Amino acid sequence: MAFFMKTMISNQVKNFGFGGRSEEKKEEGGTSDPAAAQGMTREEYEEYQKQVIEEKMERDAAFTQKKAERACLRVHLREKYRLPKSEMDENQIQMAGDDVDLPEDLRKMVDEDQEEEEDKDSILGHLQNLQNVDLDTIKEKAQATFTEMKQTAEQKCSVM
């Protein structure tokens, strides 16, 4: 019954001009050639499809490489700050073929940071930090503390 109604309605729609002979041909003829639908010959269409696939593979490879570089940076920062390792980052690096380094700009920044930290940790770094300290302020604080301690001691001890 439902099939009969559907057929009857579709025939009425076609009679009003909403359907078309192209739809009838598609139903009867099956699928058409995708190359013809794109306005290309079969060889052009195959070449186009090959090119599309190659471009997608290149984009995917570049994306995977970028993800691995970011993961490498995170691994480096985790090592630097002694944070727990992430298995996800290690997997991303392995997926890229373990041939991943930090990007050149980031490597320069990391190297500069390491040099600064090494300088701060060295004796010369500590001496440079002492030069930046205001000695007059330290002397004033020390004298004020000494005077305060002396007054407190005099109040507690009657011999002095």
mmCIF file of C-alpha atoms in Angstrom:
data_model
loop_
_atom_site.group_PDB
_atom_site.id
_atom_site.type_symbol
_atom_site.label_atom_id
_atom_site.label_comp_id
_atom_site.label_asym_id
_atom_site.label_seq_id
_atom_site.Cartn_x
_atom_site.Cartn_y
_atom_site.Cartn_z
ATOM 1 C CA MET A 1 0.000 0.000 0.000
ATOM 2 C CA ALA A 2 2.798 2.450 0.957
ATOM 3 C CA PHE A 3 4.736 1.632 -2.194
ATOM 4 C CA PHE A 4 1.663 2.244 -4.315
ATOM 5 C CA MET A 5 1.022 5.637 -2.659
ATOM 6 C CA LYS A 6 4.667 6.665 -3.070
ATOM 7 C CA THR A 7 4.646 5.754 -6.750
ATOM 8 C CA MET A 8 1.382 7.541 -7.328
ATOM 9 C CA ILE A 9 2.588 10.729 -5.604
ATOM 10 C CA SER A 10 5.918 10.731 -7.430
ATOM 11 C CA ASN A 11 4.129 10.344 -10.762
ATOM 12 C CA GLN A 12 1.855 13.282 -9.954
ATOM 13 C CA VAL A 13 4.853 15.450 -9.011
ATOM 14 C CA LYS A 14 6.613 14.568 -12.255
ATOM 15 C CA ASN A 15 3.489 15.480 -14.208
ATOM 16 C CA PHE A 16 3.497 18.955 -12.631
ATOM 17 C CA GLY A 17 7.044 19.488 -13.828
ATOM 18 C CA PHE A 18 8.777 19.362 -10.441
ATOM 19 C CA GLY A 19 10.484 16.141 -11.245
ATOM 20 C CA GLY A 20 12.358 15.726 -14.420
ATOM 21 C CA ARG A 21 13.565 13.357 -16.976
ATOM 22 C CA SER A 22 17.103 13.708 -15.596
ATOM 23 C CA GLU A 23 15.923 12.119 -12.338
ATOM 24 C CA GLU A 24 14.334 9.283 -14.265
ATOM 25 C CA LYS A 25 17.560 8.708 -16.168
ATOM 26 C CA LYS A 26 19.616 8.674 -12.967
ATOM 27 C CA GLU A 27 17.290 6.133 -11.415
ATOM 28 C CA GLU A 28 17.344 3.940 -14.494
ATOM 29 C CA GLY A 29 20.980 4.406 -15.540
ATOM 30 C CA GLY A 30 22.586 4.191 -12.092
ATOM 31 C CA THR A 31 25.587 6.376 -11.173
ATOM 32 C CA SER A 32 27.233 8.541 -13.787
ATOM 33 C CA ASP A 33 30.963 8.887 -14.394
ATOM 34 C CA PRO A 34 32.505 11.325 -11.819
ATOM 35 C CA ALA A 35 35.005 12.559 -14.408
ATOM 36 C CA ALA A 36 32.191 13.569 -16.736
ATOM 37 C CA ALA A 37 30.398 15.256 -13.838
ATOM 38 C CA GLN A 38 33.513 17.379 -13.228
ATOM 39 C CA GLY A 39 33.865 18.195 -16.932
ATOM 40 C CA MET A 40 37.138 16.302 -17.320
ATOM 41 C CA THR A 41 38.377 13.332 -19.219
ATOM 42 C CA ARG A 42 39.002 10.109 -17.340
ATOM 43 C CA GLU A 43 42.803 10.648 -17.360
ATOM 44 C CA GLU A 44 42.491 14.258 -16.155
ATOM 45 C CA TYR A 45 40.188 13.177 -13.356
ATOM 46 C CA GLU A 46 42.542 10.402 -12.236
ATOM 47 C CA GLU A 47 45.494 12.831 -12.290
ATOM 48 C CA TYR A 48 43.448 15.339 -10.293
ATOM 49 C CA GLN A 49 42.513 12.708 -7.708
ATOM 50 C CA LYS A 50 46.153 11.615 -7.434
ATOM 51 C CA GLN A 51 47.232 15.217 -6.887
ATOM 52 C CA VAL A 52 44.549 15.754 -4.226
ATOM 53 C CA ILE A 53 45.678 12.640 -2.363
ATOM 54 C CA GLU A 54 49.355 13.687 -2.522
ATOM 55 C CA GLU A 55 48.535 17.163 -1.203
ATOM 56 C CA LYS A 56 46.521 15.679 1.650
ATOM 57 C CA MET A 57 49.393 13.360 2.550
ATOM 58 C CA GLU A 58 51.832 16.308 2.554
ATOM 59 C CA ARG A 59 49.514 18.352 4.792
ATOM 60 C CA ASP A 60 49.072 15.404 7.148
ATOM 61 C CA ALA A 61 52.843 14.877 7.327
ATOM 62 C CA ALA A 62 53.471 18.571 8.037
ATOM 63 C CA PHE A 63 50.748 18.551 10.707
ATOM 64 C CA THR A 64 52.225 15.451 12.341
ATOM 65 C CA GLN A 65 55.678 17.069 12.283
ATOM 66 C CA LYS A 66 54.350 20.254 13.946
ATOM 67 C CA LYS A 67 52.554 18.213 16.601
ATOM 68 C CA ALA A 68 55.755 16.285 17.281
ATOM 69 C CA GLU A 69 57.781 19.523 17.532
ATOM 70 C CA ARG A 70 55.308 20.886 20.076
ATOM 71 C CA ALA A 71 55.486 17.615 21.999
ATOM 72 C CA CYS A 72 59.290 17.828 21.923
ATOM 73 C CA LEU A 73 59.107 21.331 23.384
ATOM 74 C CA ARG A 74 56.774 20.134 26.145
ATOM 75 C CA VAL A 75 59.120 17.219 26.918
ATOM 76 C CA HIS A 76 62.037 19.651 27.095
ATOM 77 C CA LEU A 77 60.151 21.957 29.471
ATOM 78 C CA ARG A 78 59.094 19.022 31.635
ATOM 79 C CA GLU A 79 62.721 17.926 31.924
ATOM 80 C CA LYS A 80 63.860 21.467 32.655
ATOM 81 C CA TYR A 81 61.343 22.000 35.452
ATOM 82 C CA ARG A 82 61.437 18.365 36.615
ATOM 83 C CA LEU A 83 57.756 17.721 35.899
ATOM 84 C CA PRO A 84 56.295 14.243 35.289
ATOM 85 C CA LYS A 85 56.618 12.886 31.763
ATOM 86 C CA SER A 86 53.637 12.617 29.424
ATOM 87 C CA GLU A 87 53.160 9.399 27.523
ATOM 88 C CA MET A 88 51.031 11.211 24.923
ATOM 89 C CA ASP A 89 53.945 13.506 23.996
ATOM 90 C CA GLU A 90 56.323 10.589 23.693
ATOM 91 C CA ASN A 91 53.827 8.781 21.424
ATOM 92 C CA GLN A 92 53.519 11.843 19.175
ATOM 93 C CA ILE A 93 57.289 12.045 18.856
ATOM 94 C CA GLN A 94 57.475 8.337 17.978
ATOM 95 C CA MET A 95 54.713 8.737 15.373
ATOM 96 C CA ALA A 96 56.817 11.396 13.644
ATOM 97 C CA GLY A 97 59.718 8.956 13.453
ATOM 98 C CA ASP A 98 61.832 10.093 16.419
ATOM 99 C CA ASP A 99 63.536 12.550 14.042
ATOM 100 C CA VAL A 100 62.068 15.600 15.756
ATOM 101 C CA ASP A 101 63.953 18.530 17.152
ATOM 102 C CA LEU A 102 62.893 21.845 18.506
ATOM 103 C CA PRO A 103 62.270 24.439 15.814
ATOM 104 C CA GLU A 104 65.331 26.653 15.260
ATOM 105 C CA ASP A 105 63.781 29.773 16.823
ATOM 106 C CA LEU A 106 62.740 27.877 19.938
ATOM 107 C CA ARG A 107 66.144 26.202 20.177
ATOM 108 C CA LYS A 108 67.818 29.632 20.200
ATOM 109 C CA MET A 109 65.460 30.830 22.932
ATOM 110 C CA VAL A 110 66.094 27.721 25.034
ATOM 111 C CA ASP A 111 69.861 28.047 24.613
ATOM 112 C CA GLU A 112 69.724 31.710 25.671
ATOM 113 C CA ASP A 113 67.655 30.796 28.742
ATOM 114 C CA GLN A 114 70.116 28.064 29.680
ATOM 115 C CA GLU A 115 73.054 30.466 29.370
ATOM 116 C CA GLU A 116 71.270 33.018 31.571
ATOM 117 C CA GLU A 117 70.509 30.390 34.203
ATOM 118 C CA GLU A 118 74.083 29.108 34.157
ATOM 119 C CA ASP A 119 75.344 32.663 34.581
ATOM 120 C CA LYS A 120 73.006 33.233 37.532
ATOM 121 C CA ASP A 121 74.125 29.978 39.165
ATOM 122 C CA SER A 122 77.822 30.779 38.831
ATOM 123 C CA ILE A 123 79.858 32.796 41.332
ATOM 124 C CA LEU A 124 80.126 35.662 38.875
ATOM 125 C CA GLY A 125 76.357 35.719 38.590
ATOM 126 C CA HIS A 126 76.031 36.032 42.359
ATOM 127 C CA LEU A 127 78.611 38.813 42.412
ATOM 128 C CA GLN A 128 76.706 40.692 39.719
ATOM 129 C CA ASN A 129 73.543 40.347 41.767
ATOM 130 C CA LEU A 130 75.409 41.823 44.761
ATOM 131 C CA GLN A 131 76.304 44.852 42.665
ATOM 132 C CA ASN A 132 72.626 45.451 42.020
ATOM 133 C CA VAL A 133 71.837 45.489 45.757
ATOM 134 C CA ASP A 134 71.506 48.813 47.522
ATOM 135 C CA LEU A 135 74.109 48.567 50.303
ATOM 136 C CA ASP A 136 72.908 51.719 52.068
ATOM 137 C CA THR A 137 69.459 50.193 52.565
ATOM 138 C CA ILE A 138 70.990 46.998 53.963
ATOM 139 C CA LYS A 139 73.196 48.994 56.368
ATOM 140 C CA GLU A 140 70.209 50.996 57.608
ATOM 141 C CA LYS A 141 68.166 47.833 58.177
ATOM 142 C CA ALA A 142 71.045 46.158 60.003
ATOM 143 C CA GLN A 143 71.619 49.169 62.255
ATOM 144 C CA ALA A 144 67.900 49.457 63.010
ATOM 145 C CA THR A 145 67.731 45.770 63.900
ATOM 146 C CA PHE A 146 70.844 46.021 66.109
ATOM 147 C CA THR A 147 69.476 49.103 67.906
ATOM 148 C CA GLU A 148 66.121 47.383 68.433
ATOM 149 C CA MET A 149 67.775 44.268 69.855
ATOM 150 C CA LYS A 150 69.959 46.380 72.145
ATOM 151 C CA GLN A 151 66.915 48.261 73.506
ATOM 152 C CA THR A 152 65.014 44.998 74.067
ATOM 153 C CA ALA A 153 67.994 43.517 75.910
ATOM 154 C CA GLU A 154 68.375 46.618 78.121
ATOM 155 C CA GLN A 155 64.716 46.466 79.085
ATOM 156 C CA LYS A 156 64.876 42.772 80.025
ATOM 157 C CA CYS A 157 68.191 42.849 81.815
ATOM 158 C CA SER A 158 68.618 45.217 84.747
ATOM 159 C CA VAL A 159 72.410 44.743 84.970
ATOM 160 C CA MET A 160 73.045 46.562 81.713
#
